[in-house]
Amino acid sequence: MRDFIQFWAKFFFIMLIALGAVFLLFAVDFAYILTFFSVFTIVFVIRLVQAIIQTNRHYDDLEKAEKEKARVNYVIIK
């Protein structure tokens, strides 16, 4: 999970710098620049939250499976 977040954070900032530089070459209004960065950031944060939620669910399922596997079935012998 940590490697995943580091990869996408690095990718996000590289793309932000590259696309931002290209966009700023042609932009003349601050509102366009602000809108571009806002949309890019919102999409990144939404995808990051989805990845974290999905990973947490996966670990919860693994933990549940471990508990089921570790459960001891008692047999009463008379």
mmCIF file of N, CA and C in Angstrom:
data_model
loop_
_atom_site.group_PDB
_atom_site.id
_atom_site.type_symbol
_atom_site.label_atom_id
_atom_site.label_comp_id
_atom_site.label_asym_id
_atom_site.label_seq_id
_atom_site.Cartn_x
_atom_site.Cartn_y
_atom_site.Cartn_z
ATOM 1 N N MET A 1 0.831 -1.192 0.000
ATOM 2 C CA MET A 1 0.000 0.000 0.000
ATOM 3 C C MET A 1 0.877 1.257 0.000
ATOM 4 N N ARG A 2 1.943 1.222 0.811
ATOM 5 C CA ARG A 2 2.813 2.392 0.890
ATOM 6 C C ARG A 2 3.496 2.661 -0.446
ATOM 7 N N ASP A 3 3.962 1.590 -1.104
ATOM 8 C CA ASP A 3 4.607 1.751 -2.411
ATOM 9 C C ASP A 3 3.624 2.294 -3.433
ATOM 10 N N PHE A 4 2.384 1.822 -3.362
ATOM 11 C CA PHE A 4 1.337 2.287 -4.274
ATOM 12 C C PHE A 4 1.116 3.790 -4.110
ATOM 13 N N ILE A 5 1.008 4.234 -2.874
ATOM 14 C CA ILE A 5 0.769 5.656 -2.614
ATOM 15 C C ILE A 5 1.968 6.488 -3.058
ATOM 16 N N GLN A 6 3.179 5.998 -2.778
ATOM 17 C CA GLN A 6 4.372 6.738 -3.190
ATOM 18 C C GLN A 6 4.450 6.856 -4.707
ATOM 19 N N PHE A 7 4.146 5.765 -5.408
ATOM 20 C CA PHE A 7 4.188 5.796 -6.869
ATOM 21 C C PHE A 7 3.203 6.817 -7.417
ATOM 22 N N TRP A 8 1.954 6.765 -6.955
ATOM 23 C CA TRP A 8 0.942 7.660 -7.499
ATOM 24 C C TRP A 8 1.162 9.107 -7.070
ATOM 25 N N ALA A 9 1.719 9.311 -5.883
ATOM 26 C CA ALA A 9 2.034 10.678 -5.468
ATOM 27 C C ALA A 9 3.137 11.254 -6.354
ATOM 28 N N LYS A 10 4.163 10.439 -6.627
ATOM 29 C CA LYS A 10 5.244 10.888 -7.505
ATOM 30 C C LYS A 10 4.702 11.162 -8.907
ATOM 31 N N PHE A 11 3.876 10.249 -9.409
ATOM 32 C CA PHE A 11 3.269 10.418 -10.728
ATOM 33 C C PHE A 11 2.423 11.692 -10.771
ATOM 34 N N PHE A 12 1.641 11.915 -9.716
ATOM 35 C CA PHE A 12 0.782 13.089 -9.643
ATOM 36 C C PHE A 12 1.605 14.370 -9.743
ATOM 37 N N PHE A 13 2.668 14.472 -8.968
ATOM 38 C CA PHE A 13 3.442 15.704 -8.966
ATOM 39 C C PHE A 13 4.222 15.899 -10.263
ATOM 40 N N ILE A 14 4.701 14.823 -10.853
ATOM 41 C CA ILE A 14 5.377 14.947 -12.149
ATOM 42 C C ILE A 14 4.395 15.432 -13.207
ATOM 43 N N MET A 15 3.205 14.829 -13.232
ATOM 44 C CA MET A 15 2.190 15.245 -14.207
ATOM 45 C C MET A 15 1.718 16.668 -13.924
ATOM 46 N N LEU A 16 1.598 17.005 -12.657
ATOM 47 C CA LEU A 16 1.171 18.350 -12.293
ATOM 48 C C LEU A 16 2.175 19.382 -12.796
ATOM 49 N N ILE A 17 3.436 19.107 -12.626
ATOM 50 C CA ILE A 17 4.472 20.036 -13.090
ATOM 51 C C ILE A 17 4.493 20.112 -14.614
ATOM 52 N N ALA A 18 4.458 18.947 -15.275
ATOM 53 C CA ALA A 18 4.536 18.925 -16.739
ATOM 54 C C ALA A 18 3.313 19.584 -17.373
ATOM 55 N N LEU A 19 2.139 19.133 -16.976
ATOM 56 C CA LEU A 19 0.923 19.700 -17.561
ATOM 57 C C LEU A 19 0.727 21.144 -17.130
ATOM 58 N N GLY A 20 1.089 21.441 -15.906
ATOM 59 C CA GLY A 20 0.970 22.816 -15.428
ATOM 60 C C GLY A 20 1.860 23.763 -16.207
ATOM 61 N N ALA A 21 3.078 23.326 -16.504
ATOM 62 C CA ALA A 21 3.993 24.175 -17.273
ATOM 63 C C ALA A 21 3.455 24.429 -18.673
ATOM 64 N N VAL A 22 2.962 23.374 -19.316
ATOM 65 C CA VAL A 22 2.388 23.536 -20.658
ATOM 66 C C VAL A 22 1.155 24.430 -20.601
ATOM 67 N N PHE A 23 0.321 24.197 -19.607
ATOM 68 C CA PHE A 23 -0.907 24.976 -19.490
ATOM 69 C C PHE A 23 -0.596 26.447 -19.218
ATOM 70 N N LEU A 24 0.374 26.704 -18.358
ATOM 71 C CA LEU A 24 0.700 28.087 -18.012
ATOM 72 C C LEU A 24 1.283 28.856 -19.196
ATOM 73 N N LEU A 25 1.861 28.143 -20.160
ATOM 74 C CA LEU A 25 2.384 28.818 -21.345
ATOM 75 C C LEU A 25 1.265 29.454 -22.165
ATOM 76 N N PHE A 26 0.091 28.869 -22.112
ATOM 77 C CA PHE A 26 -1.012 29.340 -22.948
ATOM 78 C C PHE A 26 -2.120 30.032 -22.162
ATOM 79 N N ALA A 27 -2.096 29.914 -20.843
ATOM 80 C CA ALA A 27 -3.170 30.484 -20.026
ATOM 81 C C ALA A 27 -2.952 31.983 -19.839
ATOM 82 N N VAL A 28 -4.051 32.701 -19.856
ATOM 83 C CA VAL A 28 -3.956 34.140 -19.652
ATOM 84 C C VAL A 28 -4.760 34.588 -18.441
ATOM 85 N N ASP A 29 -5.611 33.718 -17.937
ATOM 86 C CA ASP A 29 -6.489 34.094 -16.836
ATOM 87 C C ASP A 29 -6.212 33.193 -15.635
ATOM 88 N N PHE A 30 -6.144 33.774 -14.458
ATOM 89 C CA PHE A 30 -5.870 33.016 -13.240
ATOM 90 C C PHE A 30 -6.979 32.018 -12.937
ATOM 91 N N ALA A 31 -8.205 32.320 -13.327
ATOM 92 C CA ALA A 31 -9.325 31.409 -13.073
ATOM 93 C C ALA A 31 -9.122 30.081 -13.796
ATOM 94 N N TYR A 32 -8.588 30.113 -15.001
ATOM 95 C CA TYR A 32 -8.327 28.874 -15.738
ATOM 96 C C TYR A 32 -7.255 28.036 -15.038
ATOM 97 N N ILE A 33 -6.218 28.704 -14.575
ATOM 98 C CA ILE A 33 -5.140 28.001 -13.875
ATOM 99 C C ILE A 33 -5.676 27.360 -12.599
ATOM 100 N N LEU A 34 -6.435 28.107 -11.835
ATOM 101 C CA LEU A 34 -6.997 27.601 -10.586
ATOM 102 C C LEU A 34 -7.943 26.435 -10.836
ATOM 103 N N THR A 35 -8.758 26.528 -11.858
ATOM 104 C CA THR A 35 -9.680 25.446 -12.205
ATOM 105 C C THR A 35 -8.919 24.193 -12.603
ATOM 106 N N PHE A 36 -7.899 24.341 -13.399
ATOM 107 C CA PHE A 36 -7.092 23.198 -13.834
ATOM 108 C C PHE A 36 -6.484 22.470 -12.643
ATOM 109 N N PHE A 37 -5.815 23.206 -11.763
ATOM 110 C CA PHE A 37 -5.187 22.582 -10.599
ATOM 111 C C PHE A 37 -6.225 21.977 -9.662
ATOM 112 N N SER A 38 -7.358 22.634 -9.509
ATOM 113 C CA SER A 38 -8.398 22.128 -8.614
ATOM 114 C C SER A 38 -8.965 20.806 -9.108
ATOM 115 N N VAL A 39 -9.296 20.732 -10.377
ATOM 116 C CA VAL A 39 -9.854 19.499 -10.939
ATOM 117 C C VAL A 39 -8.830 18.376 -10.859
ATOM 118 N N PHE A 40 -7.598 18.663 -11.201
ATOM 119 C CA PHE A 40 -6.543 17.648 -11.157
ATOM 120 C C PHE A 40 -6.362 17.122 -9.735
ATOM 121 N N THR A 41 -6.337 18.022 -8.764
ATOM 122 C CA THR A 41 -6.156 17.631 -7.367
ATOM 123 C C THR A 41 -7.353 16.850 -6.846
ATOM 124 N N ILE A 42 -8.550 17.274 -7.180
ATOM 125 C CA ILE A 42 -9.756 16.583 -6.716
ATOM 126 C C ILE A 42 -9.799 15.158 -7.257
ATOM 127 N N VAL A 43 -9.505 14.979 -8.525
ATOM 128 C CA VAL A 43 -9.507 13.635 -9.119
ATOM 129 C C VAL A 43 -8.456 12.758 -8.442
ATOM 130 N N PHE A 44 -7.277 13.303 -8.199
ATOM 131 C CA PHE A 44 -6.220 12.532 -7.541
ATOM 132 C C PHE A 44 -6.640 12.112 -6.135
ATOM 133 N N VAL A 45 -7.193 13.027 -5.365
ATOM 134 C CA VAL A 45 -7.591 12.716 -3.989
ATOM 135 C C VAL A 45 -8.702 11.673 -3.968
ATOM 136 N N ILE A 46 -9.665 11.786 -4.865
ATOM 137 C CA ILE A 46 -10.756 10.809 -4.920
ATOM 138 C C ILE A 46 -10.211 9.424 -5.226
ATOM 139 N N ARG A 47 -9.332 9.315 -6.202
ATOM 140 C CA ARG A 47 -8.760 8.004 -6.551
ATOM 141 C C ARG A 47 -7.905 7.447 -5.410
ATOM 142 N N LEU A 48 -7.183 8.310 -4.713
ATOM 143 C CA LEU A 48 -6.362 7.871 -3.592
ATOM 144 C C LEU A 48 -7.232 7.337 -2.460
ATOM 145 N N VAL A 49 -8.315 8.024 -2.155
ATOM 146 C CA VAL A 49 -9.234 7.563 -1.109
ATOM 147 C C VAL A 49 -9.858 6.235 -1.502
ATOM 148 N N GLN A 50 -10.242 6.081 -2.758
ATOM 149 C CA GLN A 50 -10.804 4.811 -3.218
ATOM 150 C C GLN A 50 -9.798 3.682 -3.063
ATOM 151 N N ALA A 51 -8.548 3.932 -3.387
ATOM 152 C CA ALA A 51 -7.513 2.896 -3.256
ATOM 153 C C ALA A 51 -7.301 2.518 -1.797
ATOM 154 N N ILE A 52 -7.306 3.494 -0.915
ATOM 155 C CA ILE A 52 -7.123 3.213 0.513
ATOM 156 C C ILE A 52 -8.293 2.407 1.053
ATOM 157 N N ILE A 53 -9.517 2.778 0.687
ATOM 158 C CA ILE A 53 -10.701 2.046 1.143
ATOM 159 C C ILE A 53 -10.669 0.616 0.635
ATOM 160 N N GLN A 54 -10.333 0.434 -0.624
ATOM 161 C CA GLN A 54 -10.281 -0.906 -1.206
ATOM 162 C C GLN A 54 -9.208 -1.756 -0.519
ATOM 163 N N THR A 55 -8.072 -1.172 -0.230
ATOM 164 C CA THR A 55 -7.002 -1.905 0.447
ATOM 165 C C THR A 55 -7.411 -2.279 1.864
ATOM 166 N N ASN A 56 -8.056 -1.362 2.568
ATOM 167 C CA ASN A 56 -8.522 -1.666 3.922
ATOM 168 C C ASN A 56 -9.543 -2.793 3.911
ATOM 169 N N ARG A 57 -10.435 -2.800 2.945
ATOM 170 C CA ARG A 57 -11.409 -3.892 2.824
ATOM 171 C C ARG A 57 -10.700 -5.220 2.586
ATOM 172 N N HIS A 58 -9.696 -5.184 1.735
ATOM 173 C CA HIS A 58 -8.947 -6.408 1.437
ATOM 174 C C HIS A 58 -8.281 -6.951 2.703
ATOM 175 N N TYR A 59 -7.649 -6.071 3.475
ATOM 176 C CA TYR A 59 -7.005 -6.516 4.712
ATOM 177 C C TYR A 59 -8.030 -6.991 5.737
ATOM 178 N N ASP A 60 -9.195 -6.360 5.788
ATOM 179 C CA ASP A 60 -10.256 -6.833 6.683
ATOM 180 C C ASP A 60 -10.717 -8.225 6.289
ATOM 181 N N ASP A 61 -10.857 -8.468 4.997
ATOM 182 C CA ASP A 61 -11.248 -9.798 4.522
ATOM 183 C C ASP A 61 -10.179 -10.834 4.855
ATOM 184 N N LEU A 62 -8.918 -10.466 4.703
ATOM 185 C CA LEU A 62 -7.838 -11.389 5.058
ATOM 186 C C LEU A 62 -7.842 -11.701 6.553
ATOM 187 N N GLU A 63 -8.081 -10.682 7.360
ATOM 188 C CA GLU A 63 -8.129 -10.881 8.809
ATOM 189 C C GLU A 63 -9.295 -11.781 9.197
ATOM 190 N N LYS A 64 -10.430 -11.574 8.544
ATOM 191 C CA LYS A 64 -11.605 -12.406 8.803
ATOM 192 C C LYS A 64 -11.327 -13.859 8.428
ATOM 193 N N ALA A 65 -10.663 -14.072 7.312
ATOM 194 C CA ALA A 65 -10.325 -15.428 6.874
ATOM 195 C C ALA A 65 -9.346 -16.080 7.844
ATOM 196 N N GLU A 66 -8.393 -15.319 8.365
ATOM 197 C CA GLU A 66 -7.449 -15.861 9.348
ATOM 198 C C GLU A 66 -8.168 -16.272 10.626
ATOM 199 N N LYS A 67 -9.120 -15.457 11.064
ATOM 200 C CA LYS A 67 -9.879 -15.796 12.274
ATOM 201 C C LYS A 67 -10.695 -17.063 12.060
ATOM 202 N N GLU A 68 -11.277 -17.198 10.887
ATOM 203 C CA GLU A 68 -12.041 -18.412 10.584
ATOM 204 C C GLU A 68 -11.122 -19.627 10.568
ATOM 205 N N LYS A 69 -9.951 -19.468 10.010
ATOM 206 C CA LYS A 69 -9.004 -20.582 9.925
ATOM 207 C C LYS A 69 -8.482 -20.956 11.317
ATOM 208 N N ALA A 70 -8.294 -19.956 12.164
ATOM 209 C CA ALA A 70 -7.730 -20.187 13.492
ATOM 210 C C ALA A 70 -8.766 -20.687 14.498
ATOM 211 N N ARG A 71 -10.024 -20.634 14.148
ATOM 212 C CA ARG A 71 -11.074 -21.061 15.065
ATOM 213 C C ARG A 71 -10.912 -22.551 15.358
ATOM 214 N N VAL A 72 -11.018 -22.892 16.621
ATOM 215 C CA VAL A 72 -10.862 -24.285 17.032
ATOM 216 C C VAL A 72 -12.241 -24.900 17.188
ATOM 217 N N ASN A 73 -12.431 -26.031 16.562
ATOM 218 C CA ASN A 73 -13.686 -26.759 16.713
ATOM 219 C C ASN A 73 -13.516 -27.769 17.840
ATOM 220 N N TYR A 74 -14.308 -27.600 18.867
ATOM 221 C CA TYR A 74 -14.219 -28.488 20.019
ATOM 222 C C TYR A 74 -15.119 -29.695 19.807
ATOM 223 N N VAL A 75 -14.582 -30.845 20.148
ATOM 224 C CA VAL A 75 -15.345 -32.084 20.070
ATOM 225 C C VAL A 75 -15.451 -32.643 21.479
ATOM 226 N N ILE A 76 -16.674 -32.879 21.906
ATOM 227 C CA ILE A 76 -16.892 -33.431 23.243
ATOM 228 C C ILE A 76 -16.902 -34.948 23.135
ATOM 229 N N ILE A 77 -16.013 -35.579 23.871
ATOM 230 C CA ILE A 77 -15.921 -37.043 23.863
ATOM 231 C C ILE A 77 -16.480 -37.555 25.183
ATOM 232 N N LYS A 78 -17.439 -38.469 25.092
ATOM 233 C CA LYS A 78 -18.045 -39.036 26.306
ATOM 234 C C LYS A 78 -17.559 -40.424 26.541
#
